[in-house]
Short mmCIF file of C-alpha atoms and ligand atoms in Angstrom, two decimals:
data_model
loop_
_atom_site.label_atom_id
_atom_site.label_comp_id
_atom_site.label_asym_id
_atom_site.label_seq_id
_atom_site.Cartn_x
_atom_site.Cartn_y
_atom_site.Cartn_z
CA MET A 1 10.30 20.40 7.72
CA SER A 2 11.34 16.91 5.36
CA PHE A 3 9.96 13.65 5.29
CA SER A 4 11.58 10.55 6.15
CA VAL A 5 10.91 6.70 6.13
CA PRO A 6 9.51 5.34 9.28
CA ASP A 7 11.09 2.70 11.08
CA LEU A 8 9.30 -0.69 11.11
CA SER A 9 7.55 -1.88 13.64
CA TYR A 10 8.91 -5.24 13.41
CA GLY A 11 12.08 -6.70 12.37
CA TYR A 12 13.54 -6.60 8.71
CA ASP A 13 13.25 -11.13 9.67
CA ALA A 14 9.63 -10.66 11.04
CA LEU A 15 7.93 -11.44 8.04
CA GLU A 16 9.93 -14.64 7.00
CA PRO A 17 9.25 -17.10 5.46
CA PHE A 18 6.66 -15.21 3.31
CA ILE A 19 8.71 -12.30 2.87
CA ASP A 20 12.68 -12.71 2.98
CA VAL A 21 14.66 -10.53 4.99
CA GLU A 22 16.77 -9.49 1.99
CA THR A 23 13.80 -7.79 0.38
CA MET A 24 12.55 -6.47 3.47
CA LYS A 25 15.73 -4.53 3.58
CA ILE A 26 16.12 -3.40 0.09
CA HIS A 27 12.36 -2.33 -0.03
CA HIS A 28 12.20 -0.71 3.14
CA ASP A 29 15.71 0.97 3.00
CA LYS A 30 16.24 1.60 -0.60
CA HIS A 31 12.89 1.82 -2.78
CA HIS A 32 10.92 3.70 0.14
CA GLY A 33 14.24 5.40 0.88
CA ALA A 34 14.58 6.91 -2.81
CA TYR A 35 10.86 7.67 -2.75
CA VAL A 36 11.23 9.70 0.19
CA THR A 37 14.69 11.65 -0.70
CA ASN A 38 13.03 12.43 -4.29
CA LEU A 39 9.92 13.71 -2.44
CA ASN A 40 11.69 15.91 -0.34
CA LYS A 41 13.74 17.10 -3.60
CA ALA A 42 10.76 17.90 -5.22
CA ILE A 43 8.92 19.80 -2.47
CA GLU A 44 11.83 21.34 -0.82
CA GLY A 45 10.95 25.19 -0.16
CA SER A 46 7.51 25.28 -1.13
CA GLU A 47 4.46 25.58 1.19
CA PHE A 48 3.76 22.05 0.48
CA ALA A 49 6.63 20.80 2.43
CA ALA A 50 4.45 21.59 5.35
CA TRP A 51 1.37 19.44 4.44
CA PRO A 52 0.88 16.25 5.87
CA ILE A 53 1.54 13.41 3.12
CA GLU A 54 -2.10 12.36 3.33
CA THR A 55 -3.03 15.77 2.64
CA ILE A 56 -0.61 15.91 -0.35
CA ILE A 57 -1.62 13.10 -2.25
CA LYS A 58 -5.57 13.79 -1.48
CA ASP A 59 -5.16 16.94 -2.74
CA LEU A 60 -2.42 16.66 -5.57
CA ALA A 61 -4.28 18.31 -7.75
CA LYS A 62 -3.81 21.44 -6.13
CA LEU A 63 -0.09 21.42 -6.71
CA PRO A 64 1.51 23.45 -9.54
CA GLU A 65 1.97 21.70 -12.58
CA SER A 66 5.98 21.99 -12.42
CA ILE A 67 6.30 19.41 -9.61
CA ARG A 68 2.60 17.50 -9.55
CA THR A 69 4.21 14.36 -11.34
CA ALA A 70 7.27 14.24 -9.20
CA VAL A 71 4.83 14.36 -6.10
CA ARG A 72 2.58 12.13 -7.44
CA ASN A 73 5.13 9.58 -8.34
CA ASN A 74 7.50 9.90 -5.13
CA GLY A 75 4.90 11.15 -2.83
CA GLY A 76 2.71 8.41 -3.77
CA GLY A 77 5.41 6.16 -2.92
CA HIS A 78 6.07 7.41 0.22
CA TYR A 79 2.26 7.52 1.13
CA ASN A 80 1.96 4.16 -0.06
CA HIS A 81 4.87 2.18 1.80
CA SER A 82 4.54 3.66 5.24
CA LEU A 83 1.16 2.42 4.69
CA PHE A 84 2.00 -1.09 3.23
CA TRP A 85 4.56 -1.68 6.47
CA THR A 86 1.66 -1.14 8.75
CA MET A 87 -1.16 -3.48 7.04
CA MET A 88 1.16 -6.44 7.35
CA GLY A 89 2.76 -8.24 10.45
CA PRO A 90 4.24 -11.22 11.99
CA ASN A 91 1.49 -13.68 13.45
CA ALA A 92 -1.08 -12.09 11.63
CA GLY A 93 -3.08 -13.42 8.63
CA GLY A 94 -6.34 -15.26 9.23
CA LYS A 95 -9.60 -13.11 8.48
CA PRO A 96 -11.42 -10.11 9.32
CA SER A 97 -13.78 -9.63 12.37
CA GLY A 98 -16.42 -7.41 13.65
CA SER A 99 -17.74 -4.39 11.49
CA LEU A 100 -15.34 -5.03 8.91
CA ALA A 101 -16.35 -8.53 8.24
CA SER A 102 -19.57 -7.51 8.11
CA ALA A 103 -19.14 -4.89 5.47
CA ILE A 104 -16.93 -7.43 3.30
CA ASP A 105 -19.91 -9.99 3.68
CA ARG A 106 -22.43 -7.35 2.90
CA ASP A 107 -20.72 -5.25 -0.30
CA LEU A 108 -18.28 -7.76 -1.59
CA GLY A 109 -20.08 -11.38 -0.96
CA GLY A 110 -17.66 -12.60 1.74
CA PHE A 111 -14.12 -13.28 2.64
CA GLU A 112 -13.68 -15.71 -0.10
CA ALA A 113 -15.20 -13.57 -2.61
CA PHE A 114 -13.41 -10.98 -1.25
CA SER A 115 -9.98 -12.84 -1.50
CA THR A 116 -10.52 -14.13 -4.97
CA GLU A 117 -11.47 -10.82 -6.42
CA PHE A 118 -8.19 -8.89 -4.51
CA THR A 119 -5.87 -11.45 -5.98
CA LYS A 120 -7.32 -10.97 -9.24
CA ALA A 121 -6.69 -7.36 -8.91
CA GLY A 122 -3.03 -7.79 -8.14
CA LEU A 123 -2.54 -10.37 -10.81
CA GLY A 124 -4.42 -8.01 -13.38
CA ARG A 125 -2.05 -5.30 -13.08
CA PHE A 126 -0.21 -5.26 -15.92
CA GLY A 127 3.45 -3.60 -14.98
CA SER A 128 3.53 -1.63 -11.64
CA GLY A 129 1.01 -0.79 -9.15
CA TRP A 130 -1.03 -1.91 -6.55
CA ALA A 131 -4.24 -3.96 -5.51
CA TRP A 132 -6.89 -2.48 -2.77
CA LEU A 133 -9.63 -2.77 -0.22
CA VAL A 134 -11.01 0.76 -0.18
CA LEU A 135 -13.82 2.11 1.20
CA ASP A 136 -15.67 4.44 -1.62
CA GLN A 137 -17.54 7.69 -1.27
CA GLY A 138 -21.07 5.82 -0.83
CA LYS A 139 -19.37 4.33 2.53
CA LYS A 140 -19.31 0.95 0.64
CA LEU A 141 -16.36 -1.50 0.11
CA ALA A 142 -14.91 -1.81 -3.07
CA VAL A 143 -11.39 -3.65 -4.84
CA LEU A 144 -9.44 -2.19 -7.21
CA SER A 145 -6.09 -1.54 -8.33
CA THR A 146 -4.00 1.71 -9.18
CA PRO A 147 -0.76 1.73 -11.42
CA ASN A 148 2.53 3.00 -10.19
CA GLN A 149 2.43 4.61 -7.07
CA ASP A 150 -1.15 5.97 -7.62
CA ASN A 151 -3.21 5.73 -4.44
CA PRO A 152 -6.91 5.59 -4.34
CA LEU A 153 -7.17 8.56 -2.05
CA THR A 154 -6.52 11.00 -4.96
CA GLU A 155 -9.62 9.72 -6.36
CA GLY A 156 -11.40 10.07 -2.98
CA GLN A 157 -11.55 6.36 -1.52
CA LYS A 158 -10.23 5.45 1.47
CA PRO A 159 -7.39 2.74 1.44
CA LEU A 160 -7.90 -0.27 4.08
CA LEU A 161 -5.60 -2.35 2.63
CA GLY A 162 -2.84 -2.65 -0.23
CA VAL A 163 -0.53 -4.54 -1.58
CA ASP A 164 2.51 -3.81 -3.66
CA VAL A 165 2.70 -5.69 -6.71
CA TRP A 166 5.85 -4.14 -7.86
CA GLU A 167 8.55 -6.75 -8.75
CA HIS A 168 10.72 -4.98 -6.38
CA ALA A 169 8.32 -6.49 -3.95
CA TYR A 170 8.86 -9.88 -4.58
CA TYR A 171 11.06 -10.76 -7.15
CA LEU A 172 14.39 -11.78 -5.04
CA LYS A 173 12.33 -14.81 -3.55
CA TYR A 174 9.42 -15.12 -5.84
CA GLN A 175 10.72 -14.01 -9.13
CA ASN A 176 8.05 -14.50 -11.85
CA ARG A 177 5.49 -15.88 -9.60
CA ARG A 178 3.46 -12.97 -8.41
CA ALA A 179 0.44 -15.33 -7.93
CA ASP A 180 2.52 -17.58 -5.14
CA TYR A 181 3.48 -13.80 -3.64
CA LEU A 182 -0.01 -12.59 -3.21
CA GLU A 183 -0.99 -15.87 -1.68
CA SER A 184 1.60 -15.34 0.98
CA PHE A 185 0.61 -11.65 1.56
CA PHE A 186 -2.65 -13.23 2.78
CA LYS A 187 -0.69 -15.00 5.55
CA LEU A 188 0.29 -11.30 6.85
CA ILE A 189 -2.63 -9.28 6.57
CA ASP A 190 -2.93 -7.14 9.76
CA TRP A 191 -6.98 -7.50 9.78
CA LYS A 192 -6.81 -5.32 13.05
CA ALA A 193 -5.26 -2.73 11.65
CA ALA A 194 -7.71 -2.63 8.71
CA GLY A 195 -10.38 -2.84 10.98
CA ARG A 196 -9.31 0.12 12.68
CA ARG A 197 -8.84 2.23 9.30
CA PHE A 198 -12.49 1.06 8.58
CA GLU A 199 -14.10 2.19 11.50
CA ALA A 200 -12.06 5.64 11.25
CA ALA A 201 -13.02 5.85 7.34
CA MET A 202 -16.58 5.02 8.35
CA GLY A 203 -16.83 8.25 11.02
MN1 MN B 22 7.40 -1.05 -3.12
#
């Protein structure tokens, strides 16, 4: 078995004007495509090729050292981007509702405080990485950022929402204006999907 890039559930132009069609094409087909190609190259012929990507990322420490870094980077890239495409959608944005909204109120001081903290996490990530809303091991929400293609799952936290702050995610349209890109991301968040992830993670 080998990994492949999942199709988008919407068109390349569906996130306009917040994410331009050219960025979506390059990001999905070329960047995500390269992570998948390099992941397959790294684990080809090993028992790990049959593992679900989520298990690989959760149990990175079980992989032999000879391939661990390649899988951390490229398997992480595959997993992060597979999540990312489903965390956004056309006609989305707004605010969370239901149990996730209540948990944000309880653990993070409300939606406005969450937005500020999430944006700060994205802006504060030096170089390349991601900002996340996660459910931690104590079943509390937290905001954090990870470098490169690391995913919170490796540290035992469940990712509910994440934003890619690598320059390739926004440079064509926003150049150096990462703050503007993050502001636009809020117009694209699929809160229903995040709510479903939250409920699944709560068990
Ligand atoms: Mn990316």
